[in-house]
Amino acid sequence: MLRQPGSPEGELYGLVRSGDPDLLAAYEHAAGQPAFGERLRAEPATAAGCFVDWTAHPGAGPAWEATSAALLDGVLRPALRSASRAHLAALRAELAAGGPHRVNSFEAWHQRTRASRWRRLLGG
């Protein structure tokens, strides 16, 4: 389910719509494993796909909203913290294939990452 080749179409949608706290917790746990973090750091397409997946289904319910926020802030953000410009450019190119709105959404999210990092550095 975590961006694996051959994962059934609609699997994530089913998980999101289920709202099952145990399944969502298991998904979040799997995403938080070090090996998956390495994939996010090594594969821009995987990072882009996860951004799309984890920002999809707004309004699907509080369980998914909490899970997606935890995935973005606790898994993807740390994985991209030290990403090279080339990695980020490749990630943006992957997102652009789905339309400029995806790139814009990523840029807005990533900009918040940089702004919060500066606030921490400046003691705020």
C-alpha positions as MATLAB code, in Angstrom:
seq = 'MLRQPGSPEGELYGLVRSGDPDLLAAYEHAAGQPAFGERLRAEPATAAGCFVDWTAHPGAGPAWEATSAALLDGVLRPALRSASRAHLAALRAELAAGGPHRVNSFEAWHQRTRASRWRRLLGG';
ca = [
       0.000    0.000    0.000;
       2.926    2.349    0.625;
       3.642    3.021   -3.030;
       4.370   -0.595   -3.870;
       4.217   -1.799   -7.464;
       1.157   -3.932   -7.942;
      -0.831   -2.426   -5.082;
      -4.522   -2.669   -5.923;
      -6.086    0.463   -7.337;
      -8.233    2.142   -4.731;
      -6.569    0.461   -1.763;
      -5.657    3.744   -0.085;
      -9.098    5.161   -0.848;
     -10.665    2.193    0.912;
      -8.399    2.657    3.911;
      -9.144    6.371    4.125;
     -12.894    5.902    3.825;
     -12.910    3.095    6.381;
     -11.782    5.455    9.132;
     -10.608    2.349   10.987;
      -8.216    3.631   13.668;
      -6.288    0.357   13.890;
      -5.730    0.145   10.128;
      -4.782    3.810    9.914;
      -2.351    3.369   12.822;
      -0.791    0.346   11.103;
      -0.409    2.330    7.874;
       1.187    5.233    9.752;
       3.495    2.820   11.577;
       4.606    1.206    8.300;
       5.288    4.623    6.776;
       7.383    5.582    9.791;
       9.789    2.679    9.397;
      13.406    3.654    8.636;
      13.456    1.644    5.404;
      10.527    3.629    4.034;
      12.174    6.889    5.065;
      15.191    5.803    3.036;
      12.941    5.208    0.030;
      11.518    8.706    0.379;
      15.045   10.136    0.477;
      16.264    8.035   -2.459;
      13.243    8.028   -4.773;
      11.704   11.387   -5.711;
       8.806    9.592   -7.411;
       7.946    7.824   -4.162;
       8.126   11.069   -2.199;
       5.926   12.810   -4.777;
       3.438    9.962   -4.780;
       3.212    9.988   -1.007;
       2.646   13.737   -0.997;
      -0.239   13.249   -3.421;
      -1.627   10.315   -1.441;
      -1.314   11.987    1.928;
      -2.925   15.251    0.816;
      -5.765   13.461   -0.964;
      -9.244   12.976    0.402;
      -9.691   16.206    2.360;
     -12.737   16.013    4.535;
     -12.677   12.210    4.653;
     -13.056   12.363    8.393;
     -11.098   13.190   11.505;
      -9.233    9.871   11.589;
      -7.755   10.391    8.109;
      -7.122   14.092    8.740;
      -5.044   13.221   11.822;
      -3.239   10.392   10.046;
      -2.425   12.439    6.959;
      -1.125   15.319    9.086;
       1.063   12.904   11.040;
       2.385   11.354    7.824;
       3.198   14.711    6.258;
       4.774   16.217    9.374;
       6.337   13.136   10.917;
       7.395   11.107    7.881;
       7.658   13.168    4.690;
       8.900   16.420    6.205;
      11.889   14.797    7.976;
      12.707   12.757    4.862;
      12.872   15.897    2.719;
      14.644   18.043    5.283;
      18.070   17.280    3.811;
      16.924   16.696    0.226;
      19.197   18.015   -2.477;
      18.012   20.540   -5.031;
      18.162   17.799   -7.654;
      15.922   15.541   -5.547;
      13.395   18.338   -5.016;
      13.474   19.235   -8.722;
      12.791   15.604   -9.649;
       9.995   15.474   -7.070;
       8.435   18.630   -8.547;
       8.705   17.158  -12.052;
       6.831   14.068  -10.870;
       4.140   16.257   -9.336;
       3.901   18.422  -12.468;
       2.880   15.368  -14.473;
      -0.371   15.446  -12.486;
      -0.940   19.141  -13.057;
       0.388   22.463  -11.794;
      -1.990   22.422   -8.812;
       0.045   19.564   -7.331;
       3.280   21.520   -7.618;
       1.611   24.592   -6.113;
       0.251   22.542   -3.237;
       3.680   21.024   -2.589;
       5.375   24.423   -2.743;
       2.937   25.871   -0.206;
       3.481   22.903    2.121;
       7.252   22.913    1.663;
       7.401   26.689    2.202;
       5.785   26.198    5.613;
       8.551   23.698    6.357;
      11.258   26.235    5.617;
       9.482   29.009    7.520;
       9.101   26.894   10.646;
      12.750   25.867   10.425;
      13.800   29.533   10.372;
      11.564   30.298   13.349;
      13.207   27.495   15.330;
      16.680   28.698   14.372;
      15.819   32.228   15.425;
      14.376   31.055   18.719;
      10.725   31.740   17.945;
];
